[in-house]
Amino acid sequence: MATVQAILDATAHILVSDGCEALNTNRVAERAGVSIGSLYQYFPNKGALIGAVRQRHADQTREELITLSAQAAHLPLKQAVPCLIDAVMAAHRIDPQLHQVLEREVPRQFQSWDVTEGEVELRQLLQALLQPHQDQLIVSDLALASLMLVRMVDALVHVPLIQDPLGIDPKAVEQEISTVVLRYLTGQA
Amino acid sequence: MATVQAILDATAHILVSDGCEALNTNRVAERAGVSIGSLYQYFPNKGALIGAVRQRHADQTREELITLSAQAAHLPLKQAVPCLIDAVMAAHRIDPQLHQVLEREVPRQFQSWDVTEGEVELRQLLQALLQPHQDQLIVSDLALASLMLVRMVDALVHVPLIQDPLGIDPKAVEQEISTVVLRYLTGQA
Amino acid sequence: MATVQAILDATAHILVSDGCEALNTNRVAERAGVSIGSLYQYFPNKGALIGAVRQRHADQTREELITLSAQAAHLPLKQAVPCLIDAVMAAHRIDPQLHQVLEREVPRQFQSWDVTEGEVELRQLLQALLQPHQDQLIVSDLALASLMLVRMVDALVHVPLIQDPLGIDPKAVEQEISTVVLRYLTGQA
Amino acid sequence: MATVQAILDATAHILVSDGCEALNTNRVAERAGVSIGSLYQYFPNKGALIGAVRQRHADQTREELITLSAQAAHLPLKQAVPCLIDAVMAAHRIDPQLHQVLEREVPRQFQSWDVTEGEVELRQLLQALLQPHQDQLIVSDLALASLMLVRMVDALVHVPLIQDPLGIDPKAVEQEISTVVLRYLTGQA
DNA sequence: TATGAATGAGCCTTCATTCAT
DNA sequence: GATGAATGAAGGCTCATTCAT
């Protein structure tokens, strides 16, 4: 419904512009242009608000990721890897700032179980994508490799999204991610 | 002074055991066994408290890292890399839970500029350590490689510290980090 | 109308099961299975709701009381008194819990003038019932005696309805009420 | 402490003048002339406030009652009973309006166990006072009689404290209570 | 008439911070 | 320096009531 959308949008906006600490239900309601009563008609408490925003973002991200990574399924490994990295980056580009806040600022009490949930799903997806290329891989354990890759790619993908103090070129980083991954998987780039 | 130490310890303890949201100055003072007035004698506000804890933790981490990584300076690359990874892991083992909270939960208003500061220093340290091994490296840009390495190692180093839902062995992860790094740097492991 | 009945029933039910503090119009409407709008179609405000429940309960109580006490009119005093006490107890057994809540928990703002109203009526009824037995009575003032009796019987009648912490038998209490009354009125039991 | 006293006084005053529903912590603090923060320094929540007022009132009442009823211990029954009734009335005159509110308006959630507690104590006190007069009593069971008396006297004692709609004289009521009690206990007045 | 989304005043409570002692 | 009572702005949330459909 329009009201719910407005509330979620307002929440996300405040989260991005002022951070999690500055998020309060009255402010969300005001920015959403609805009364505080309406907010509580749809969300039982502040945590649910953040949870819903996280859910919406996670859903969008997963959808984007799955859609784009599907294209990699039929490519040779050397093109599949950059394609996947692109997918991950595209997913992160949906709302990088919101992603950042959700990832790094949400206090413990609002963090839900499904954070790791999503990662596990991702690792299994990746493992399935790598399976067909078994013969070219030099990694010993595909499950282990998937864990390593998901974590490192996630970390690296954030790099080009922010200004580097030493002036490293974002474009170069983006390409280098594929290099790292391919060298790890195949020993060559 | 003892009072300051007690206050910082209390802060860190609450941060770890109950999270950033549960940190309040009265509780810190109580746990530290000093009056709230004394707390404000040494710290102008709540932010300074968190800042000081962060600073102390960063200092300890850096010190540990520098001390341990010094040993890697005179080793061949193949042993230097595991040695460095060990150093990073040791640094993270100082207080992994505090590290986690500081890294992931502290709201924007308390996050200071010097987070990146520390990383830049790290990248330069790493670059200096790699320099002597130039001939064995296949990476094109040492500054870029340092950025990549610092980010990915930091991400990977957290993995063995928490229980994996898919049951991957922490020991295996620890070794695999060196593999990833060496393959990236030299094309072999 | 069915809607009104449903609303009153819902109100009474919530009053009994969760107390006056837990009574709110939205909850009443929900439990009654009608919309909040419909509730306000029939009751101008929350107070009217409680008032109506009180009225209904008072009406039922009065009706029961008058019906049953009519039987006492043609009995000799010694049998009339237990008969009347029985009538009062029967009236209280209609919905003892609701009675309790209405009597002890309803805040001032919802208490209406007619509380005493009912009592006055009762006193006059009792006085009329006693009049024919004047010759056996040793009380000086029948109006005063009626006041005393209504108040004390009301108080005593609640006793057998709740569990006594010292384990006094409810049946014994019930009989003792008649003893008290008869001794007061006639000097004998 | 002065602050605590002021808070309790303010609570009692609001309770009496505007009822339980109108009691809110901000108003209490304002009337007490302290900040809302100070109120919460001494009382963990609204319920504790009401509980403390109730406690204070119960303590005062009990003290008055025990002190005054001690005088009845060495009197013959015929003077002891009016003396006791006087004691009960004096106890009720401490703050009749507060007593009323505490007795009839406090919602379930704030009612504590010790309501009945006090009554049991009273019944045992009364039983001890009656024991020495056993030979003049015609009641079969002293424990039962004590229960009856406590309840009926409590009910009757409230009568002279309020204006009667039928114009019964309060003084007469007061005396009649002793009559009722003595007739019940001894068969004569 | 019935509906129920929307409203918003107001209540309970927390906590960073001050300041008189 | 140390203390801790006191402050009060601010935030989470409830619920009686309205009104457009």
PDB file of N, CA and C (backbone and C1' of nucleotides) in Angstrom, chain E:
ATOM      1  P    DT E   1     -30.040   3.501  11.161  1.00  0.00           P
ATOM      2  O5'  DT E   1     -28.687   2.870  10.817  1.00  0.00           O
ATOM      3  C5'  DT E   1     -28.235   3.065   9.431  1.00  0.00           C
ATOM      4  C4'  DT E   1     -27.443   1.845   9.046  1.00  0.00           C
ATOM      5  C3'  DT E   1     -26.308   1.560  10.022  1.00  0.00           C
ATOM      6  O3'  DT E   1     -26.131   0.159  10.123  1.00  0.00           O
ATOM      7  C1'  DT E   1     -25.441   2.058   7.884  1.00  0.00           C
ATOM      8  P    DA E   2     -25.046  -0.431  11.038  1.00  0.00           P
ATOM      9  O5'  DA E   2     -23.853  -0.599  10.009  1.00  0.00           O
ATOM     10  C5'  DA E   2     -23.960  -1.562   8.965  1.00  0.00           C
ATOM     11  C4'  DA E   2     -22.602  -1.758   8.328  1.00  0.00           C
ATOM     12  C3'  DA E   2     -21.479  -2.002   9.333  1.00  0.00           C
ATOM     13  O3'  DA E   2     -20.684  -3.065   8.827  1.00  0.00           O
ATOM     14  C1'  DA E   2     -20.974  -0.104   8.006  1.00  0.00           C
ATOM     15  P    DT E   3     -19.388  -3.507   9.645  1.00  0.00           P
ATOM     16  O5'  DT E   3     -18.230  -2.708   8.919  1.00  0.00           O
ATOM     17  C5'  DT E   3     -18.059  -2.871   7.519  1.00  0.00           C
ATOM     18  C4'  DT E   3     -16.919  -2.000   7.058  1.00  0.00           C
ATOM     19  C3'  DT E   3     -15.650  -2.123   7.914  1.00  0.00           C
ATOM     20  O3'  DT E   3     -14.643  -2.688   7.125  1.00  0.00           O
ATOM     21  C1'  DT E   3     -16.164   0.150   7.402  1.00  0.00           C
ATOM     22  P    DG E   4     -13.575  -3.666   7.778  1.00  0.00           P
ATOM     23  O5'  DG E   4     -12.325  -2.677   7.825  1.00  0.00           O
ATOM     24  C5'  DG E   4     -12.018  -1.900   6.673  1.00  0.00           C
ATOM     25  C4'  DG E   4     -11.082  -0.771   7.082  1.00  0.00           C
ATOM     26  C3'  DG E   4     -10.124  -1.122   8.229  1.00  0.00           C
ATOM     27  O3'  DG E   4      -8.915  -0.381   8.071  1.00  0.00           O
ATOM     28  C1'  DG E   4     -11.369   0.712   8.846  1.00  0.00           C
ATOM     29  P    DA E   5      -7.684  -1.047   7.427  1.00  0.00           P
ATOM     30  O5'  DA E   5      -6.950   0.201   6.752  1.00  0.00           O
ATOM     31  C5'  DA E   5      -7.522   0.802   5.590  1.00  0.00           C
ATOM     32  C4'  DA E   5      -7.287   2.310   5.618  1.00  0.00           C
ATOM     33  C3'  DA E   5      -5.895   2.727   6.073  1.00  0.00           C
ATOM     34  O3'  DA E   5      -5.498   3.854   5.294  1.00  0.00           O
ATOM     35  C1'  DA E   5      -7.496   3.657   7.550  1.00  0.00           C
ATOM     36  P    DA E   6      -4.074   4.528   5.580  1.00  0.00           P
ATOM     37  O5'  DA E   6      -4.467   5.702   6.572  1.00  0.00           O
ATOM     38  C5'  DA E   6      -5.357   6.710   6.114  1.00  0.00           C
ATOM     39  C4'  DA E   6      -5.544   7.737   7.216  1.00  0.00           C
ATOM     40  C3'  DA E   6      -4.237   8.196   7.879  1.00  0.00           C
ATOM     41  O3'  DA E   6      -4.111   9.602   7.708  1.00  0.00           O
ATOM     42  C1'  DA E   6      -5.884   7.620   9.517  1.00  0.00           C
ATOM     43  P    DT E   7      -2.863  10.349   8.300  1.00  0.00           P
ATOM     44  O5'  DT E   7      -3.430  10.931   9.671  1.00  0.00           O
ATOM     45  C5'  DT E   7      -4.701  11.577   9.663  1.00  0.00           C
ATOM     46  C4'  DT E   7      -5.089  11.958  11.069  1.00  0.00           C
ATOM     47  C3'  DT E   7      -3.953  12.571  11.890  1.00  0.00           C
ATOM     48  O3'  DT E   7      -4.323  13.876  12.284  1.00  0.00           O
ATOM     49  C1'  DT E   7      -5.104  10.897  13.136  1.00  0.00           C
ATOM     50  P    DG E   8      -3.245  15.018  12.341  1.00  0.00           P
ATOM     51  O5'  DG E   8      -3.002  15.062  13.906  1.00  0.00           O
ATOM     52  C5'  DG E   8      -4.114  15.171  14.778  1.00  0.00           C
ATOM     53  C4'  DG E   8      -3.693  14.856  16.192  1.00  0.00           C
ATOM     54  C3'  DG E   8      -2.272  15.305  16.554  1.00  0.00           C
ATOM     55  O3'  DG E   8      -2.254  15.663  17.929  1.00  0.00           O
ATOM     56  C1'  DG E   8      -2.461  13.033  16.930  1.00  0.00           C
ATOM     57  P    DA E   9      -1.960  17.174  18.230  1.00  0.00           P
ATOM     58  O5'  DA E   9      -2.564  17.314  19.696  1.00  0.00           O
ATOM     59  C5'  DA E   9      -3.907  16.916  19.945  1.00  0.00           C
ATOM     60  C4'  DA E   9      -3.995  16.025  21.170  1.00  0.00           C
ATOM     61  C3'  DA E   9      -3.120  16.476  22.349  1.00  0.00           C
ATOM     62  O3'  DA E   9      -3.866  16.264  23.543  1.00  0.00           O
ATOM     63  C1'  DA E   9      -2.532  14.264  21.730  1.00  0.00           C
ATOM     64  P    DG E  10      -3.258  16.829  24.884  1.00  0.00           P
ATOM     65  O5'  DG E  10      -2.629  15.529  25.561  1.00  0.00           O
ATOM     66  C5'  DG E  10      -3.345  14.317  25.520  1.00  0.00           C
ATOM     67  C4'  DG E  10      -2.446  13.192  25.992  1.00  0.00           C
ATOM     68  C3'  DG E  10      -1.404  13.616  27.048  1.00  0.00           C
ATOM     69  O3'  DG E  10      -1.289  12.582  27.997  1.00  0.00           O
ATOM     70  C1'  DG E  10      -0.342  12.511  25.326  1.00  0.00           C
ATOM     71  P    DC E  11      -1.073  12.901  29.492  1.00  0.00           P
ATOM     72  O5'  DC E  11      -0.591  11.504  30.060  1.00  0.00           O
ATOM     73  C5'  DC E  11      -1.253  10.311  29.640  1.00  0.00           C
ATOM     74  C4'  DC E  11      -0.248   9.203  29.450  1.00  0.00           C
ATOM     75  C3'  DC E  11       0.870   9.258  30.484  1.00  0.00           C
ATOM     76  O3'  DC E  11       0.995   8.030  31.174  1.00  0.00           O
ATOM     77  C1'  DC E  11       1.762   9.019  28.302  1.00  0.00           C
ATOM     78  P    DC E  12       1.821   8.065  32.500  1.00  0.00           P
ATOM     79  O5'  DC E  12       2.990   7.107  31.998  1.00  0.00           O
ATOM     80  C5'  DC E  12       2.649   5.829  31.460  1.00  0.00           C
ATOM     81  C4'  DC E  12       3.903   5.162  30.959  1.00  0.00           C
ATOM     82  C3'  DC E  12       5.018   5.091  32.006  1.00  0.00           C
ATOM     83  O3'  DC E  12       5.626   3.806  31.948  1.00  0.00           O
ATOM     84  C1'  DC E  12       5.782   6.257  30.087  1.00  0.00           C
ATOM     85  P    DT E  13       6.612   3.402  33.103  1.00  0.00           P
ATOM     86  O5'  DT E  13       8.001   3.821  32.450  1.00  0.00           O
ATOM     87  C5'  DT E  13       8.316   3.294  31.159  1.00  0.00           C
ATOM     88  C4'  DT E  13       9.533   3.986  30.599  1.00  0.00           C
ATOM     89  C3'  DT E  13      10.735   4.082  31.541  1.00  0.00           C
ATOM     90  O3'  DT E  13      11.711   3.157  31.069  1.00  0.00           O
ATOM     91  C1'  DT E  13      10.440   6.061  30.238  1.00  0.00           C
ATOM     92  P    DT E  14      13.117   3.075  31.794  1.00  0.00           P
ATOM     93  O5'  DT E  14      14.065   3.902  30.813  1.00  0.00           O
ATOM     94  C5'  DT E  14      13.940   3.670  29.437  1.00  0.00           C
ATOM     95  C4'  DT E  14      14.929   4.544  28.700  1.00  0.00           C
ATOM     96  C3'  DT E  14      16.335   4.526  29.297  1.00  0.00           C
ATOM     97  O3'  DT E  14      17.237   4.424  28.204  1.00  0.00           O
ATOM     98  C1'  DT E  14      15.552   6.748  29.170  1.00  0.00           C
ATOM     99  P    DC E  15      18.717   3.895  28.431  1.00  0.00           P
ATOM    100  O5'  DC E  15      19.552   5.243  28.358  1.00  0.00           O
ATOM    101  C5'  DC E  15      19.200   6.162  27.326  1.00  0.00           C
ATOM    102  C4'  DC E  15      19.900   7.475  27.571  1.00  0.00           C
ATOM    103  C3'  DC E  15      21.226   7.357  28.340  1.00  0.00           C
ATOM    104  O3'  DC E  15      22.117   8.299  27.785  1.00  0.00           O
ATOM    105  C1'  DC E  15      19.821   8.849  29.441  1.00  0.00           C
ATOM    106  P    DA E  16      23.625   7.889  27.571  1.00  0.00           P
ATOM    107  O5'  DA E  16      24.251   9.280  27.120  1.00  0.00           O
ATOM    108  C5'  DA E  16      23.681   9.950  26.002  1.00  0.00           C
ATOM    109  C4'  DA E  16      23.685  11.449  26.231  1.00  0.00           C
ATOM    110  C3'  DA E  16      25.029  12.021  26.663  1.00  0.00           C
ATOM    111  O3'  DA E  16      25.198  13.284  26.039  1.00  0.00           O
ATOM    112  C1'  DA E  16      23.415  12.456  28.349  1.00  0.00           C
ATOM    113  P    DT E  17      26.570  13.998  26.205  1.00  0.00           P
ATOM    114  O5'  DT E  17      26.289  14.936  27.465  1.00  0.00           O
ATOM    115  C5'  DT E  17      25.192  15.846  27.390  1.00  0.00           C
ATOM    116  C4'  DT E  17      24.983  16.517  28.726  1.00  0.00           C
ATOM    117  C3'  DT E  17      26.249  17.052  29.412  1.00  0.00           C
ATOM    118  O3'  DT E  17      26.113  18.463  29.503  1.00  0.00           O
ATOM    119  C1'  DT E  17      24.795  16.019  30.959  1.00  0.00           C
ATOM    120  P    DT E  18      27.259  19.370  30.009  1.00  0.00           P
ATOM    121  O5'  DT E  18      26.607  19.983  31.353  1.00  0.00           O
ATOM    122  C5'  DT E  18      25.251  20.364  31.331  1.00  0.00           C
ATOM    123  C4'  DT E  18      24.794  20.712  32.732  1.00  0.00           C
ATOM    124  C3'  DT E  18      25.774  21.556  33.550  1.00  0.00           C
ATOM    125  O3'  DT E  18      25.017  22.545  34.222  1.00  0.00           O
ATOM    126  C1'  DT E  18      25.229  19.626  34.753  1.00  0.00           C
ATOM    127  P    DC E  19      25.703  23.923  34.627  1.00  0.00           P
ATOM    128  O5'  DC E  19      25.581  23.855  36.217  1.00  0.00           O
ATOM    129  C5'  DC E  19      24.454  23.197  36.811  1.00  0.00           C
ATOM    130  C4'  DC E  19      24.745  22.944  38.285  1.00  0.00           C
ATOM    131  C3'  DC E  19      25.867  23.797  38.877  1.00  0.00           C
ATOM    132  O3'  DC E  19      25.571  24.029  40.237  1.00  0.00           O
ATOM    133  C1'  DC E  19      26.414  21.556  39.136  1.00  0.00           C
ATOM    134  P    DA E  20      25.552  25.544  40.760  1.00  0.00           P
ATOM    135  O5'  DA E  20      25.055  25.360  42.264  1.00  0.00           O
ATOM    136  C5'  DA E  20      23.903  24.559  42.504  1.00  0.00           C
ATOM    137  C4'  DA E  20      24.144  23.617  43.674  1.00  0.00           C
ATOM    138  C3'  DA E  20      24.870  24.240  44.867  1.00  0.00           C
ATOM    139  O3'  DA E  20      24.305  23.720  46.061  1.00  0.00           O
ATOM    140  C1'  DA E  20      26.121  22.395  44.062  1.00  0.00           C
ATOM    141  P    DT E  21      24.794  24.306  47.454  1.00  0.00           P
ATOM    142  O5'  DT E  21      25.694  23.131  48.008  1.00  0.00           O
ATOM    143  C5'  DT E  21      25.126  21.821  48.109  1.00  0.00           C
ATOM    144  C4'  DT E  21      26.209  20.810  48.387  1.00  0.00           C
ATOM    145  C3'  DT E  21      27.148  21.176  49.542  1.00  0.00           C
ATOM    146  O3'  DT E  21      26.995  20.244  50.605  1.00  0.00           O
ATOM    147  C1'  DT E  21      28.335  20.276  47.685  1.00  0.00           C
TER     148       DT E  21
END
